Amino acid sequence: MKLSKAISSFFFCAFVGLIANAQDLYQKGELHLKKGKTEEAYIQIDFEYPQRFQQNITYVTPKDYDKFLKTGKLKGSMKNKLNPGDLEGFSLDNGKVFKTVRYADLTGKAIKMIPKKMCLEQTAQGAIEVFKLYSRTTGTINHELADMIFEDRANLVNYIQDNFQILVNKDNKNPTNIMQVNLLNYIGDNPRVKENYTNNHYGFRNQFTEQQKMGKYVNKEYEAAFLSMVNDYNQEAATEGEARSE
């Protein structure tokens, strides 16, 4: 009797664990398809393999997701896939927005120099658009991460989420890595923001370390300071645009 209860308890815990893992992996959101069409979906967001939501999109329909919650079985036939070129982007219920863009990595290391469509997280909208590009990984770790030693999955995920590329776009067809642009070409036409930048009002100049200058990756602290400046610029640009239209 005790053995039977123990076995039942084990399978119940395994079932609950499976459901919890899938709820973390598949996040509720909305696909933004072509011609203004939208579709509700549970989208796979796995930071151990960022390419799975940047270079192709895997999702489950709400109907199949409900089936999974009841049965604990997520069959392969329930998983749908889209390429970035199949949609404008997608948004998650947690507020994150992803947009399909073309990007050519001029360093020639990650995606080579041929422009490639990817669905990237958009962290700023307006006159200046900002996107995040996470490193592609393989079943182990790709060469870009080979110099790091990760004891478990959590360490790898934390590293990926704190070492990424920032892409910016203003009046161009495709975004560019922030390390390859002259920032004054982006914010220099706003005297107030330019002065704030010069006086380190945003704390952004503190991020100009030798490591950042030599590489193409930045971290969350760098991103926060940069977005503080960009959001200030975009807010004023939007206000001026509204005033001109009245």
PDB file of C-alpha atoms in Angstrom:
ATOM      1  CA  MET A   1       0.000   0.000   0.000  1.00  0.00           C
ATOM      2  CA  LYS A   2       2.801   2.392   0.926  1.00  0.00           C
ATOM      3  CA  LEU A   3       4.684   1.473  -2.261  1.00  0.00           C
ATOM      4  CA  SER A   4       1.590   2.163  -4.360  1.00  0.00           C
ATOM      5  CA  LYS A   5       1.154   5.578  -2.755  1.00  0.00           C
ATOM      6  CA  ALA A   6       4.825   6.385  -3.292  1.00  0.00           C
ATOM      7  CA  ILE A   7       4.605   5.487  -6.985  1.00  0.00           C
ATOM      8  CA  SER A   8       1.444   7.539  -7.417  1.00  0.00           C
ATOM      9  CA  SER A   9       3.062  10.465  -5.659  1.00  0.00           C
ATOM     10  CA  PHE A  10       6.144  10.197  -7.890  1.00  0.00           C
ATOM     11  CA  PHE A  11       4.136  10.279 -11.117  1.00  0.00           C
ATOM     12  CA  PHE A  12       1.975  13.143  -9.849  1.00  0.00           C
ATOM     13  CA  CYS A  13       5.062  15.210  -9.017  1.00  0.00           C
ATOM     14  CA  ALA A  14       6.574  14.382 -12.416  1.00  0.00           C
ATOM     15  CA  PHE A  15       3.343  15.456 -14.122  1.00  0.00           C
ATOM     16  CA  VAL A  16       3.226  18.737 -12.188  1.00  0.00           C
ATOM     17  CA  GLY A  17       6.906  19.355 -12.962  1.00  0.00           C
ATOM     18  CA  LEU A  18       6.344  18.762 -16.669  1.00  0.00           C
ATOM     19  CA  ILE A  19       3.443  21.190 -16.741  1.00  0.00           C
ATOM     20  CA  ALA A  20       5.454  23.825 -14.847  1.00  0.00           C
ATOM     21  CA  ASN A  21       8.424  23.515 -17.228  1.00  0.00           C
ATOM     22  CA  ALA A  22       6.209  23.883 -20.287  1.00  0.00           C
ATOM     23  CA  GLN A  23       4.467  26.900 -18.795  1.00  0.00           C
ATOM     24  CA  ASP A  24       7.901  28.533 -18.437  1.00  0.00           C
ATOM     25  CA  LEU A  25       8.922  27.484 -21.959  1.00  0.00           C
ATOM     26  CA  TYR A  26       5.715  28.415 -23.805  1.00  0.00           C
ATOM     27  CA  GLN A  27       4.570  31.958 -23.144  1.00  0.00           C
ATOM     28  CA  LYS A  28       1.167  33.299 -24.049  1.00  0.00           C
ATOM     29  CA  GLY A  29       1.216  35.906 -26.786  1.00  0.00           C
ATOM     30  CA  GLU A  30       0.026  36.968 -30.201  1.00  0.00           C
ATOM     31  CA  LEU A  31       1.501  36.335 -33.636  1.00  0.00           C
ATOM     32  CA  HIS A  32       1.437  39.355 -35.946  1.00  0.00           C
ATOM     33  CA  LEU A  33       0.989  37.850 -39.391  1.00  0.00           C
ATOM     34  CA  LYS A  34       1.003  39.543 -42.784  1.00  0.00           C
ATOM     35  CA  LYS A  35      -1.790  41.931 -43.894  1.00  0.00           C
ATOM     36  CA  GLY A  36      -2.658  42.874 -40.314  1.00  0.00           C
ATOM     37  CA  LYS A  37      -3.809  39.399 -39.301  1.00  0.00           C
ATOM     38  CA  THR A  38      -3.160  38.190 -35.757  1.00  0.00           C
ATOM     39  CA  GLU A  39      -3.350  34.835 -34.016  1.00  0.00           C
ATOM     40  CA  GLU A  40      -3.233  33.961 -30.328  1.00  0.00           C
ATOM     41  CA  ALA A  41      -0.561  31.408 -29.488  1.00  0.00           C
ATOM     42  CA  TYR A  42       1.719  29.977 -26.832  1.00  0.00           C
ATOM     43  CA  ILE A  43       5.203  30.769 -28.160  1.00  0.00           C
ATOM     44  CA  GLN A  44       8.372  28.887 -27.257  1.00  0.00           C
ATOM     45  CA  ILE A  45      10.908  31.217 -25.593  1.00  0.00           C
ATOM     46  CA  ASP A  46      13.987  29.210 -24.670  1.00  0.00           C
ATOM     47  CA  PHE A  47      17.088  31.244 -23.791  1.00  0.00           C
ATOM     48  CA  GLU A  48      19.233  28.130 -23.843  1.00  0.00           C
ATOM     49  CA  TYR A  49      18.653  28.139 -27.607  1.00  0.00           C
ATOM     50  CA  PRO A  50      17.779  31.746 -28.604  1.00  0.00           C
ATOM     51  CA  GLN A  51      17.781  30.811 -32.301  1.00  0.00           C
ATOM     52  CA  ARG A  52      14.531  28.952 -31.650  1.00  0.00           C
ATOM     53  CA  PHE A  53      12.654  32.237 -31.323  1.00  0.00           C
ATOM     54  CA  GLN A  54      14.975  34.501 -33.331  1.00  0.00           C
ATOM     55  CA  GLN A  55      15.536  32.451 -36.493  1.00  0.00           C
ATOM     56  CA  ASN A  56      12.378  30.338 -36.385  1.00  0.00           C
ATOM     57  CA  ILE A  57       9.264  30.465 -34.237  1.00  0.00           C
ATOM     58  CA  THR A  58       7.716  27.427 -32.562  1.00  0.00           C
ATOM     59  CA  TYR A  59       4.242  27.815 -31.104  1.00  0.00           C
ATOM     60  CA  VAL A  60       1.222  25.879 -29.852  1.00  0.00           C
ATOM     61  CA  THR A  61      -2.386  26.904 -30.428  1.00  0.00           C
ATOM     62  CA  PRO A  62      -4.492  27.713 -27.332  1.00  0.00           C
ATOM     63  CA  LYS A  63      -6.641  24.633 -28.034  1.00  0.00           C
ATOM     64  CA  ASP A  64      -3.646  22.280 -28.074  1.00  0.00           C
ATOM     65  CA  TYR A  65      -2.085  24.016 -25.092  1.00  0.00           C
ATOM     66  CA  ASP A  66      -5.254  23.354 -23.064  1.00  0.00           C
ATOM     67  CA  LYS A  67      -5.041  19.685 -24.110  1.00  0.00           C
ATOM     68  CA  PHE A  68      -1.472  19.578 -22.885  1.00  0.00           C
ATOM     69  CA  LEU A  69      -2.419  21.032 -19.512  1.00  0.00           C
ATOM     70  CA  LYS A  70      -5.031  18.284 -19.106  1.00  0.00           C
ATOM     71  CA  THR A  71      -2.951  15.345 -20.324  1.00  0.00           C
ATOM     72  CA  GLY A  72       0.644  16.393 -19.697  1.00  0.00           C
ATOM     73  CA  LYS A  73       1.521  15.304 -23.244  1.00  0.00           C
ATOM     74  CA  LEU A  74       2.859  17.813 -25.743  1.00  0.00           C
ATOM     75  CA  LYS A  75       2.988  15.891 -29.007  1.00  0.00           C
ATOM     76  CA  GLY A  76       5.186  16.927 -31.901  1.00  0.00           C
ATOM     77  CA  SER A  77       2.091  17.348 -34.051  1.00  0.00           C
ATOM     78  CA  MET A  78       0.916  20.100 -31.690  1.00  0.00           C
ATOM     79  CA  LYS A  79       3.989  22.222 -32.391  1.00  0.00           C
ATOM     80  CA  ASN A  80       3.743  24.682 -35.293  1.00  0.00           C
ATOM     81  CA  LYS A  81       6.697  26.476 -36.871  1.00  0.00           C
ATOM     82  CA  LEU A  82       7.089  29.773 -38.717  1.00  0.00           C
ATOM     83  CA  ASN A  83      10.085  31.483 -40.266  1.00  0.00           C
ATOM     84  CA  PRO A  84      10.677  35.201 -39.545  1.00  0.00           C
ATOM     85  CA  GLY A  85       9.673  35.985 -43.131  1.00  0.00           C
ATOM     86  CA  ASP A  86       6.229  34.485 -42.487  1.00  0.00           C
ATOM     87  CA  LEU A  87       5.204  37.166 -39.993  1.00  0.00           C
ATOM     88  CA  GLU A  88       5.742  40.783 -38.972  1.00  0.00           C
ATOM     89  CA  GLY A  89       6.649  39.706 -35.460  1.00  0.00           C
ATOM     90  CA  PHE A  90       4.963  38.683 -32.227  1.00  0.00           C
ATOM     91  CA  SER A  91       4.196  40.049 -28.787  1.00  0.00           C
ATOM     92  CA  LEU A  92       3.977  38.371 -25.397  1.00  0.00           C
ATOM     93  CA  ASP A  93       1.466  38.999 -22.639  1.00  0.00           C
ATOM     94  CA  ASN A  94       4.366  40.086 -20.411  1.00  0.00           C
ATOM     95  CA  GLY A  95       4.788  43.165 -22.627  1.00  0.00           C
ATOM     96  CA  LYS A  96       7.782  42.088 -24.704  1.00  0.00           C
ATOM     97  CA  VAL A  97       7.624  42.784 -28.435  1.00  0.00           C
ATOM     98  CA  PHE A  98       9.527  40.980 -31.200  1.00  0.00           C
ATOM     99  CA  LYS A  99       9.815  42.318 -34.738  1.00  0.00           C
ATOM    100  CA  THR A 100      11.077  40.769 -37.969  1.00  0.00           C
ATOM    101  CA  VAL A 101      14.106  42.675 -39.298  1.00  0.00           C
ATOM    102  CA  ARG A 102      17.010  42.076 -41.654  1.00  0.00           C
ATOM    103  CA  TYR A 103      20.463  42.176 -40.118  1.00  0.00           C
ATOM    104  CA  ALA A 104      23.924  41.642 -41.568  1.00  0.00           C
ATOM    105  CA  ASP A 105      26.628  40.925 -39.007  1.00  0.00           C
ATOM    106  CA  LEU A 106      29.574  42.919 -40.384  1.00  0.00           C
ATOM    107  CA  THR A 107      31.986  41.091 -38.076  1.00  0.00           C
ATOM    108  CA  GLY A 108      31.361  37.977 -40.142  1.00  0.00           C
ATOM    109  CA  LYS A 109      31.366  35.782 -37.031  1.00  0.00           C
ATOM    110  CA  ALA A 110      27.777  34.989 -36.178  1.00  0.00           C
ATOM    111  CA  ILE A 111      25.541  35.285 -39.233  1.00  0.00           C
ATOM    112  CA  LYS A 112      28.130  36.286 -41.834  1.00  0.00           C
ATOM    113  CA  MET A 113      27.682  39.355 -44.016  1.00  0.00           C
ATOM    114  CA  ILE A 114      24.561  38.274 -45.898  1.00  0.00           C
ATOM    115  CA  PRO A 115      21.481  40.082 -44.491  1.00  0.00           C
ATOM    116  CA  LYS A 116      19.277  37.562 -42.714  1.00  0.00           C
ATOM    117  CA  LYS A 117      15.703  37.897 -41.535  1.00  0.00           C
ATOM    118  CA  MET A 118      15.328  37.383 -37.808  1.00  0.00           C
ATOM    119  CA  CYS A 119      12.630  38.014 -35.247  1.00  0.00           C
ATOM    120  CA  LEU A 120      14.324  40.141 -32.576  1.00  0.00           C
ATOM    121  CA  GLU A 121      13.182  41.623 -29.296  1.00  0.00           C
ATOM    122  CA  GLN A 122      12.416  45.325 -29.782  1.00  0.00           C
ATOM    123  CA  THR A 123      13.333  47.359 -26.721  1.00  0.00           C
ATOM    124  CA  ALA A 124      12.684  50.877 -28.080  1.00  0.00           C
ATOM    125  CA  GLN A 125      10.224  52.185 -30.660  1.00  0.00           C
ATOM    126  CA  GLY A 126      10.028  55.579 -32.287  1.00  0.00           C
ATOM    127  CA  ALA A 127      12.473  57.722 -34.236  1.00  0.00           C
ATOM    128  CA  ILE A 128      15.240  55.392 -33.029  1.00  0.00           C
ATOM    129  CA  GLU A 129      14.488  51.682 -32.950  1.00  0.00           C
ATOM    130  CA  VAL A 130      16.506  49.365 -30.709  1.00  0.00           C
ATOM    131  CA  PHE A 131      16.712  45.559 -30.858  1.00  0.00           C
ATOM    132  CA  LYS A 132      18.473  42.795 -28.907  1.00  0.00           C
ATOM    133  CA  LEU A 133      20.270  39.936 -30.640  1.00  0.00           C
ATOM    134  CA  TYR A 134      21.180  36.965 -28.464  1.00  0.00           C
ATOM    135  CA  SER A 135      23.967  34.528 -29.374  1.00  0.00           C
ATOM    136  CA  ARG A 136      23.120  31.366 -31.220  1.00  0.00           C
ATOM    137  CA  THR A 137      23.965  28.179 -29.318  1.00  0.00           C
ATOM    138  CA  THR A 138      24.172  24.513 -30.292  1.00  0.00           C
ATOM    139  CA  GLY A 139      23.459  21.337 -28.369  1.00  0.00           C
ATOM    140  CA  THR A 140      26.531  22.143 -26.281  1.00  0.00           C
ATOM    141  CA  ILE A 141      27.964  25.662 -26.602  1.00  0.00           C
ATOM    142  CA  ASN A 142      29.066  27.424 -29.767  1.00  0.00           C
ATOM    143  CA  HIS A 143      32.546  28.838 -30.340  1.00  0.00           C
ATOM    144  CA  GLU A 144      31.532  32.329 -29.153  1.00  0.00           C
ATOM    145  CA  LEU A 145      30.890  30.924 -25.686  1.00  0.00           C
ATOM    146  CA  ALA A 146      33.687  28.344 -25.684  1.00  0.00           C
ATOM    147  CA  ASP A 147      35.870  30.357 -23.320  1.00  0.00           C
ATOM    148  CA  MET A 148      33.198  30.212 -20.644  1.00  0.00           C
ATOM    149  CA  ILE A 149      32.613  27.228 -18.350  1.00  0.00           C
ATOM    150  CA  PHE A 150      29.020  26.602 -17.335  1.00  0.00           C
ATOM    151  CA  GLU A 151      28.200  24.155 -14.575  1.00  0.00           C
ATOM    152  CA  ASP A 152      24.491  24.005 -15.360  1.00  0.00           C
ATOM    153  CA  ARG A 153      21.781  25.334 -17.663  1.00  0.00           C
ATOM    154  CA  ALA A 154      20.950  28.290 -15.403  1.00  0.00           C
ATOM    155  CA  ASN A 155      24.493  29.647 -15.697  1.00  0.00           C
ATOM    156  CA  LEU A 156      24.375  29.398 -19.487  1.00  0.00           C
ATOM    157  CA  VAL A 157      20.993  31.149 -19.645  1.00  0.00           C
ATOM    158  CA  ASN A 158      22.186  33.921 -17.314  1.00  0.00           C
ATOM    159  CA  TYR A 159      25.268  34.453 -19.463  1.00  0.00           C
ATOM    160  CA  ILE A 160      23.256  34.646 -22.688  1.00  0.00           C
ATOM    161  CA  GLN A 161      20.796  37.110 -21.172  1.00  0.00           C
ATOM    162  CA  ASP A 162      23.615  39.390 -19.981  1.00  0.00           C
ATOM    163  CA  ASN A 163      25.809  39.227 -23.122  1.00  0.00           C
ATOM    164  CA  PHE A 164      24.024  40.286 -26.290  1.00  0.00           C
ATOM    165  CA  GLN A 165      24.238  42.612 -29.261  1.00  0.00           C
ATOM    166  CA  ILE A 166      22.320  45.886 -29.375  1.00  0.00           C
ATOM    167  CA  LEU A 167      21.111  46.868 -32.834  1.00  0.00           C
ATOM    168  CA  VAL A 168      19.929  50.382 -33.667  1.00  0.00           C
ATOM    169  CA  ASN A 169      18.056  51.851 -36.607  1.00  0.00           C
ATOM    170  CA  LYS A 170      17.159  55.378 -37.597  1.00  0.00           C
ATOM    171  CA  ASP A 171      15.917  56.173 -41.107  1.00  0.00           C
ATOM    172  CA  ASN A 172      17.620  53.073 -42.506  1.00  0.00           C
ATOM    173  CA  LYS A 173      16.269  49.885 -43.998  1.00  0.00           C
ATOM    174  CA  ASN A 174      18.203  47.572 -41.682  1.00  0.00           C
ATOM    175  CA  PRO A 175      19.550  47.951 -38.111  1.00  0.00           C
ATOM    176  CA  THR A 176      23.268  48.107 -37.257  1.00  0.00           C
ATOM    177  CA  ASN A 177      25.266  46.950 -34.264  1.00  0.00           C
ATOM    178  CA  ILE A 178      25.669  49.878 -31.859  1.00  0.00           C
ATOM    179  CA  MET A 179      29.443  49.361 -31.823  1.00  0.00           C
ATOM    180  CA  GLN A 180      29.591  50.232 -35.522  1.00  0.00           C
ATOM    181  CA  VAL A 181      27.747  53.565 -35.471  1.00  0.00           C
ATOM    182  CA  ASN A 182      28.497  57.171 -34.580  1.00  0.00           C
ATOM    183  CA  LEU A 183      25.958  57.923 -31.863  1.00  0.00           C
ATOM    184  CA  LEU A 184      25.922  61.629 -32.688  1.00  0.00           C
ATOM    185  CA  ASN A 185      24.380  60.721 -36.057  1.00  0.00           C
ATOM    186  CA  TYR A 186      21.470  59.349 -34.042  1.00  0.00           C
ATOM    187  CA  ILE A 187      20.969  61.825 -31.188  1.00  0.00           C
ATOM    188  CA  GLY A 188      23.053  64.825 -32.342  1.00  0.00           C
ATOM    189  CA  ASP A 189      20.073  66.675 -33.878  1.00  0.00           C
ATOM    190  CA  ASN A 190      18.547  67.099 -30.408  1.00  0.00           C
ATOM    191  CA  PRO A 191      20.677  69.707 -28.551  1.00  0.00           C
ATOM    192  CA  ARG A 192      19.240  68.863 -25.131  1.00  0.00           C
ATOM    193  CA  VAL A 193      19.799  65.103 -25.413  1.00  0.00           C
ATOM    194  CA  LYS A 194      23.238  65.713 -26.935  1.00  0.00           C
ATOM    195  CA  GLU A 195      24.217  67.920 -23.993  1.00  0.00           C
ATOM    196  CA  ASN A 196      22.849  65.358 -21.528  1.00  0.00           C
ATOM    197  CA  TYR A 197      24.927  62.699 -23.256  1.00  0.00           C
ATOM    198  CA  THR A 198      28.066  64.883 -23.077  1.00  0.00           C
ATOM    199  CA  ASN A 199      27.472  65.580 -19.383  1.00  0.00           C
ATOM    200  CA  ASN A 200      26.854  61.874 -18.720  1.00  0.00           C
ATOM    201  CA  HIS A 201      23.318  62.559 -17.525  1.00  0.00           C
ATOM    202  CA  TYR A 202      22.236  59.057 -18.571  1.00  0.00           C
ATOM    203  CA  GLY A 203      25.305  57.323 -17.142  1.00  0.00           C
ATOM    204  CA  PHE A 204      25.942  55.957 -20.609  1.00  0.00           C
ATOM    205  CA  ARG A 205      29.500  57.236 -20.930  1.00  0.00           C
ATOM    206  CA  ASN A 206      30.432  55.150 -17.884  1.00  0.00           C
ATOM    207  CA  GLN A 207      29.883  52.091 -20.061  1.00  0.00           C
ATOM    208  CA  PHE A 208      32.695  52.923 -22.496  1.00  0.00           C
ATOM    209  CA  THR A 209      35.137  50.362 -21.141  1.00  0.00           C
ATOM    210  CA  GLU A 210      37.974  48.893 -23.174  1.00  0.00           C
ATOM    211  CA  GLN A 211      36.184  45.549 -23.239  1.00  0.00           C
ATOM    212  CA  GLN A 212      33.068  47.103 -24.763  1.00  0.00           C
ATOM    213  CA  LYS A 213      35.085  49.065 -27.324  1.00  0.00           C
ATOM    214  CA  MET A 214      36.861  45.955 -28.547  1.00  0.00           C
ATOM    215  CA  GLY A 215      33.818  43.677 -28.767  1.00  0.00           C
ATOM    216  CA  LYS A 216      30.304  43.608 -30.138  1.00  0.00           C
ATOM    217  CA  TYR A 217      28.507  42.365 -27.018  1.00  0.00           C
ATOM    218  CA  VAL A 218      27.077  44.478 -24.210  1.00  0.00           C
ATOM    219  CA  ASN A 219      25.353  43.729 -20.921  1.00  0.00           C
ATOM    220  CA  LYS A 220      22.151  44.756 -19.146  1.00  0.00           C
ATOM    221  CA  GLU A 221      23.815  47.727 -17.419  1.00  0.00           C
ATOM    222  CA  TYR A 222      25.016  49.085 -20.760  1.00  0.00           C
ATOM    223  CA  GLU A 223      21.560  48.516 -22.231  1.00  0.00           C
ATOM    224  CA  ALA A 224      19.763  50.328 -19.397  1.00  0.00           C
ATOM    225  CA  ALA A 225      21.917  53.450 -19.758  1.00  0.00           C
ATOM    226  CA  PHE A 226      21.590  53.470 -23.537  1.00  0.00           C
ATOM    227  CA  LEU A 227      17.808  53.005 -23.448  1.00  0.00           C
ATOM    228  CA  SER A 228      17.502  55.869 -20.952  1.00  0.00           C
ATOM    229  CA  MET A 229      19.028  58.162 -23.573  1.00  0.00           C
ATOM    230  CA  VAL A 230      17.113  56.715 -26.542  1.00  0.00           C
ATOM    231  CA  ASN A 231      13.746  56.824 -24.771  1.00  0.00           C
ATOM    232  CA  ASP A 232      14.368  60.466 -23.845  1.00  0.00           C
ATOM    233  CA  TYR A 233      15.180  61.235 -27.478  1.00  0.00           C
ATOM    234  CA  ASN A 234      12.166  59.316 -28.814  1.00  0.00           C
ATOM    235  CA  GLN A 235       9.744  60.911 -26.381  1.00  0.00           C
ATOM    236  CA  GLU A 236      10.744  64.422 -27.431  1.00  0.00           C
ATOM    237  CA  ALA A 237      10.721  63.465 -31.118  1.00  0.00           C
ATOM    238  CA  ALA A 238       7.187  62.101 -30.762  1.00  0.00           C
ATOM    239  CA  THR A 239       6.029  65.282 -28.970  1.00  0.00           C
ATOM    240  CA  GLU A 240       7.489  67.479 -31.706  1.00  0.00           C
ATOM    241  CA  GLY A 241       5.873  65.305 -34.362  1.00  0.00           C
ATOM    242  CA  GLU A 242       2.457  65.655 -32.715  1.00  0.00           C
ATOM    243  CA  ALA A 243       2.878  69.432 -32.470  1.00  0.00           C
ATOM    244  CA  ARG A 244       3.699  69.695 -36.200  1.00  0.00           C
ATOM    245  CA  SER A 245       0.662  67.635 -37.151  1.00  0.00           C
ATOM    246  CA  GLU A 246      -1.787  69.873 -35.263  1.00  0.00           C
TER     247      GLU A 246
END
